[in-house]
Coordinates of C-alpha atoms and ligand atoms in Angstrom, one line a residue:
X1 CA -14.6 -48.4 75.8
X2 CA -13.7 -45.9 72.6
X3 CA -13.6 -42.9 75.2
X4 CA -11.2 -44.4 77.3
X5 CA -7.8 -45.6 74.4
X6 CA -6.1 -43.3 73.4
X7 CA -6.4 -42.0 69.4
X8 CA -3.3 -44.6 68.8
X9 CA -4.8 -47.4 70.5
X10 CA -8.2 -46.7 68.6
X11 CA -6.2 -47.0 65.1
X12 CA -4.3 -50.0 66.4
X13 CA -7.6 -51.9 66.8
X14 CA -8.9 -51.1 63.7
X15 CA -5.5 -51.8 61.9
X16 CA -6.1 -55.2 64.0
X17 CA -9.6 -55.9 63.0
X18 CA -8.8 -55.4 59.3
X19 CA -5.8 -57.3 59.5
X20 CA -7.6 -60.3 60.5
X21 CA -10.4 -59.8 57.4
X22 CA -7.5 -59.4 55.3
X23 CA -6.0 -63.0 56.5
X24 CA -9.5 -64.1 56.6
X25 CA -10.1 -63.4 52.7
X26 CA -6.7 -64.7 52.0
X27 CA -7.9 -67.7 53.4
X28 CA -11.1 -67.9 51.6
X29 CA -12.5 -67.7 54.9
X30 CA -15.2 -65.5 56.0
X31 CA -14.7 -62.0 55.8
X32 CA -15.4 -59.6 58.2
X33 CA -15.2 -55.7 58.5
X34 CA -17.8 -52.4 58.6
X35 CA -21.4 -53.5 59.7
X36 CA -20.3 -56.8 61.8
X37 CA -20.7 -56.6 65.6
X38 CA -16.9 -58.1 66.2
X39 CA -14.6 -59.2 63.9
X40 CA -15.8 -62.3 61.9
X41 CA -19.1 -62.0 63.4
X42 CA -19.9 -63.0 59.8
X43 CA -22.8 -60.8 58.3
X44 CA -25.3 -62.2 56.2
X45 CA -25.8 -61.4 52.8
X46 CA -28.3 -58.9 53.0
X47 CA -26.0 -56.5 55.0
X48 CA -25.5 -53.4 53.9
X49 CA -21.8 -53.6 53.2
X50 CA -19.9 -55.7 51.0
X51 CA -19.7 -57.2 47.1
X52 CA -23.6 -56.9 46.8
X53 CA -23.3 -53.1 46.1
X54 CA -21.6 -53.8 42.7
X55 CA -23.2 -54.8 39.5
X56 CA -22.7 -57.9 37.7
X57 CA -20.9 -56.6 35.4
X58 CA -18.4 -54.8 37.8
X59 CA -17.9 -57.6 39.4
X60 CA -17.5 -60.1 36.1
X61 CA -13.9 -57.7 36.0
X62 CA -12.4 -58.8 39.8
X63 CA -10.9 -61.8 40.5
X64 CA -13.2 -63.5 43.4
X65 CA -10.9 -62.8 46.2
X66 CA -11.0 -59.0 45.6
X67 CA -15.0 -59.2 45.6
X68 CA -14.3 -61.0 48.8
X69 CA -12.8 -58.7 50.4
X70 CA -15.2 -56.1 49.6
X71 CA -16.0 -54.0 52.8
X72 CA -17.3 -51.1 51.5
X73 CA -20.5 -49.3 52.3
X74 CA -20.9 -47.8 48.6
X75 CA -19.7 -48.0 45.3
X76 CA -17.2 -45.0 44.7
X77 CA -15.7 -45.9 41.3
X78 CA -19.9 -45.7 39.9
X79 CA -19.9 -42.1 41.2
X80 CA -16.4 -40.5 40.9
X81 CA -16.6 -41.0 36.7
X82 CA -13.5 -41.6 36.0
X83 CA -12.0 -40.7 32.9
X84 CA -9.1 -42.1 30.8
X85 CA -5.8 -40.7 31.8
X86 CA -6.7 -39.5 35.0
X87 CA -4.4 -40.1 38.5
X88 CA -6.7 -41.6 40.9
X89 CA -6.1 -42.3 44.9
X90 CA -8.1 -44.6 47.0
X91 CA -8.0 -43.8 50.4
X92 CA -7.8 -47.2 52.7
X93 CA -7.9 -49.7 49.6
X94 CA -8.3 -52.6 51.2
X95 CA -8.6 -55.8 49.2
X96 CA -7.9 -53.1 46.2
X97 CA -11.7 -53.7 44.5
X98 CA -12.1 -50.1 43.7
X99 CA -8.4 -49.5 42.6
X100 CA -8.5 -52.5 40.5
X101 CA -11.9 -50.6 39.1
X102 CA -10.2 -47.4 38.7
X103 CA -6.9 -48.9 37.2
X104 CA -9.4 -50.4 34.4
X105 CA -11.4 -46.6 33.8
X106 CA -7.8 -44.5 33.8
X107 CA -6.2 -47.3 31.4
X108 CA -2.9 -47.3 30.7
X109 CA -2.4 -43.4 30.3
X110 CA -3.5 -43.3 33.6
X111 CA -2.9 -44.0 37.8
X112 CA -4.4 -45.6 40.3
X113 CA -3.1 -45.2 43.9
X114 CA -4.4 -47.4 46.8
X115 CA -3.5 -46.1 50.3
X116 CA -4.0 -48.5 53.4
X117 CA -2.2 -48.5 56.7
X118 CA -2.6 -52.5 57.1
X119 CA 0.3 -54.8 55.8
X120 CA -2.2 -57.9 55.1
X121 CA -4.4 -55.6 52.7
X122 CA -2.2 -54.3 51.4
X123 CA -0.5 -58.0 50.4
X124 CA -3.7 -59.2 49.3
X125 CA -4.3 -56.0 47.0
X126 CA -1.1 -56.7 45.4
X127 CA -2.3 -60.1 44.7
X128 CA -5.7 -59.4 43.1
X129 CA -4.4 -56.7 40.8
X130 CA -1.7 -59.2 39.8
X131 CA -4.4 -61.6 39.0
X132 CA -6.6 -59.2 37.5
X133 CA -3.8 -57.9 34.7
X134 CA -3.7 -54.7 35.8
X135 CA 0.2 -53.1 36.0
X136 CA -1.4 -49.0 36.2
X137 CA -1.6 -49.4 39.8
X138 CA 0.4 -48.8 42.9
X139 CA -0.6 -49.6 46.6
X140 CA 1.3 -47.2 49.1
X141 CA 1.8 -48.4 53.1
X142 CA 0.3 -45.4 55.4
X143 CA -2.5 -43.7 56.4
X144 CA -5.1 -41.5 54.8
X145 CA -4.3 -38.1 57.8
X146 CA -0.7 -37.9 56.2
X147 CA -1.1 -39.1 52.7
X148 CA 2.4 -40.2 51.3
X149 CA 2.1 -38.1 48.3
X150 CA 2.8 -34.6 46.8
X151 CA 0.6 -31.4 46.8
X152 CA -1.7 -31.3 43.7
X153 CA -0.7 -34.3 42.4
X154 CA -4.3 -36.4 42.2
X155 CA -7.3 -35.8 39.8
X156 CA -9.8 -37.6 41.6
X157 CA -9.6 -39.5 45.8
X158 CA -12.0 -42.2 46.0
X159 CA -12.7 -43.7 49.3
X160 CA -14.7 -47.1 50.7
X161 CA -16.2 -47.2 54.0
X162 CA -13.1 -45.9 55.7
X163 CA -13.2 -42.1 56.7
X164 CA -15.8 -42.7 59.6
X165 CA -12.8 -44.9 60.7
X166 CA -10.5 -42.1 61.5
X167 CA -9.1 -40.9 64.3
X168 CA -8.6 -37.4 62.7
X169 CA -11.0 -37.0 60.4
X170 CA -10.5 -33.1 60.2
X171 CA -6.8 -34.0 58.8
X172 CA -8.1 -36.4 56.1
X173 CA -10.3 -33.9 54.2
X174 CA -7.2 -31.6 54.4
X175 CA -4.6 -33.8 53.3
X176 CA -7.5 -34.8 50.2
X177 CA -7.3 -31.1 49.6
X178 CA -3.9 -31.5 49.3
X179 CA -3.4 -34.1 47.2
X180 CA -5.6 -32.8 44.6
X181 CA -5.3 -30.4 41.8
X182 CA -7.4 -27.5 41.8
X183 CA -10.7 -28.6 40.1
X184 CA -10.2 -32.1 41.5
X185 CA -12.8 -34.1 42.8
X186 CA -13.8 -36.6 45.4
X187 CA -16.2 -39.4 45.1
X188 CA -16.6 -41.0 48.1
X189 CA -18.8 -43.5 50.4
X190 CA -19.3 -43.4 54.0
X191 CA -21.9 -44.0 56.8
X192 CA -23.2 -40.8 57.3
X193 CA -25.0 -40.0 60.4
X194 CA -28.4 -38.0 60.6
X195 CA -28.0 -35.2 62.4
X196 CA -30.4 -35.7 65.0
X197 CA -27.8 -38.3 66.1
X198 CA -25.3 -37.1 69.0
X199 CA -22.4 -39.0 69.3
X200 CA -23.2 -41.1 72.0
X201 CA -26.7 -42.2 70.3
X202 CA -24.6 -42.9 67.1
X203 CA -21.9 -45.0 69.4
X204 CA -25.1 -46.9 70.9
X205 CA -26.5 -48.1 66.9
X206 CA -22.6 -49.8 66.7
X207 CA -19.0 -49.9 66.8
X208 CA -16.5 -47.8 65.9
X209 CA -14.0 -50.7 64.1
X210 CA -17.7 -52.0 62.6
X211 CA -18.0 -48.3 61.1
X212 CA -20.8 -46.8 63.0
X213 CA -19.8 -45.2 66.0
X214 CA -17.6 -42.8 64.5
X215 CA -19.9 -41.9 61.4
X216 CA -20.0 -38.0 61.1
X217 CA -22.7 -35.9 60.8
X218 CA -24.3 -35.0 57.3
X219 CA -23.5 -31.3 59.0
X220 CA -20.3 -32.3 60.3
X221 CA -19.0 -33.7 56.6
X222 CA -20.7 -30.7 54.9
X223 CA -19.0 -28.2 57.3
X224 CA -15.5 -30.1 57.3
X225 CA -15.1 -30.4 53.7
X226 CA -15.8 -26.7 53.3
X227 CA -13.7 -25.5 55.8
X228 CA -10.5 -27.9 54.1
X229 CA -11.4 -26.0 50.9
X230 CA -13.9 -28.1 49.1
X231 CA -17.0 -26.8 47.1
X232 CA -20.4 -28.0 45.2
X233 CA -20.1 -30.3 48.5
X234 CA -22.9 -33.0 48.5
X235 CA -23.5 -35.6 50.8
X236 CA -26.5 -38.0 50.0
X237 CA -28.0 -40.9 52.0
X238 CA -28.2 -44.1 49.7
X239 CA -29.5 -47.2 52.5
X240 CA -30.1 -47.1 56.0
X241 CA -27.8 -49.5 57.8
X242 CA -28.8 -48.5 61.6
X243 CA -31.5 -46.0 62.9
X244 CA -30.2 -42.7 61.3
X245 CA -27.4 -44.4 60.1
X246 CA -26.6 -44.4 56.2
X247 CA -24.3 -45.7 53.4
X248 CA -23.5 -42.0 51.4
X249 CA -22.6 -40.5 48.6
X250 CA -20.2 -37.6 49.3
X251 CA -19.2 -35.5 46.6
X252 CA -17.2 -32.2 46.3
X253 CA -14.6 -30.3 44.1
X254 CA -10.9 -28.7 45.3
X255 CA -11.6 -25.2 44.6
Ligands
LIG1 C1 -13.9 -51.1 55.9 S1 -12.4 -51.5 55.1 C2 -12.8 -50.9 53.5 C3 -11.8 -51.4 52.5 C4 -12.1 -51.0 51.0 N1 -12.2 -49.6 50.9 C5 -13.3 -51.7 50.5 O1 -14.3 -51.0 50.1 O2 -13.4 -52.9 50.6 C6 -11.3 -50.3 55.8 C7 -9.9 -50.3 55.3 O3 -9.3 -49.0 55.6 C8 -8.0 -49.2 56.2 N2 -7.9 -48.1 57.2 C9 -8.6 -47.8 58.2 N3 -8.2 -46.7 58.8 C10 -7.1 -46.2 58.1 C11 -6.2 -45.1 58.2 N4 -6.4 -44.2 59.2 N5 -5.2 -45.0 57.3 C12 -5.1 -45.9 56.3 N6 -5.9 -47.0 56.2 C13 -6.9 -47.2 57.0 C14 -8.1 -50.6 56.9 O4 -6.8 -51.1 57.0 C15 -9.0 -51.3 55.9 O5 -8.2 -51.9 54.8

């Protein structure tokens, strides 16, 4: 039960349970990720999660096994507006589909960092933005509460369905603040809880490794990202995927 491991033992079993999606894609096997009920509990294709949330045309640019891989809850890379030249940073990249995206709206003038604690993702993310041509991108091993970079070094952290997997999710909006330049702006996607929801009713709608139990509050993300030093903070359901459970939008700017 999540109350009884420890925060390490949480983040092992998630590192686990993507590890095994990773090999999974690799293998052109089923995927599996946020929104299944265990790992490879393969979800159809009218889940909430997944390839489906990009456009054709987004998805004409990937190579297959990055749109594979897709585990997202969102689209980031269709909110952040990226612009040419900019250093972008994707917190727990995955199968890289929304560096490989980014890589392609910086261009060559710019940067696009994926960061992912999970050795398999990370190999397969080097191996679609190989096959995708891309060369403006660089995938970095650890994880998004100590982010391997310096102070005020990022224009814009994207992120995928990975925040509500956290064990500290008070120490990834700081490090973000961090990261990014005053003026700099996130563009993320979560599930985003209703606030109605206590933590135990959001724990009953799903697990924590399938992304639902530990989904904060529209309150809790709005509160948190202030206090790390974020402002114009947003956070903006998009599609239910369990009773009071949402895919968001979160926005906000590094004052
Ligand atoms: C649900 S998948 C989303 C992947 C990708 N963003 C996408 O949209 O396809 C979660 C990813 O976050 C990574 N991850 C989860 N918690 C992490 C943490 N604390 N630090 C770094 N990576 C993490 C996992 O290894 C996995 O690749």
């Amino acid at each position: 039960m999540a109350t009884s491991i420890s925060a390490e033992e949480l983040r092992e079993e998630v590192r686990r349970r993507y590890a095994e999606s990773a090999l999974a894609v690799a293998e052109r096997s089923a995927g599996c990720g946020c929104g299944g009920g265990s790992c490879c509990d393969d979800s159809s294709a009218t889940e909430p999660f997944g390839d489906g949330l990009y456009d054709a045309e987004q998805r004409d640019e990937l190579p297959e096994a990055a749109t594979l891989a897709s585990l997202g809850c969102g689209n980031p890379t269709a909110v952040a507006e990226l612009r040419e030249g900019e250093v972008v940073l994707d917190l727990g990249s995955g199968g890289g589909i929304d560096v490989i995206l980014s890589a392609k709206r910086v261009g060559p003038a710019g940067t696009a960092y994926g960061l992912d604690m999970t050795d398999e993702m990370l190999a397969l993310a080097q191996q679609n933005a190989r096959e995708a041509g891309v060369t403006n991108v660089h995938f970095l091993k650890g994880v998004i509460e100590e982010i391997p970079l310096p102070a005020a070094s990022v224009d814009v952290v994207i992120s995928n369905c990975v925040i509500n997997l956290s064990v500290d999710k008070p120490a990834v909006l700081m490090e973000m603040a961090r990261v990014l330049k005053p003026g700099g702006r996130i563009g993320i996607s979560d599930v985003v809880a209703e606030d109605r929801l206590s933590a135990a009713e959001r724990a009953a709608r799903g697990s924590y490794v399938g992304c639902i139990a530990g989904a904060l509050s529209k309150s809790e993300y709005e509160a948190g990202l202030e206090a790390a030093g974020f402002e114009e903070v947003s956070v903006e359901f998009t599609h239910e995927v369990a009773d009071g459970m949402h895919g968001a939008i979160v926005k906000a700017v590094r004052r």
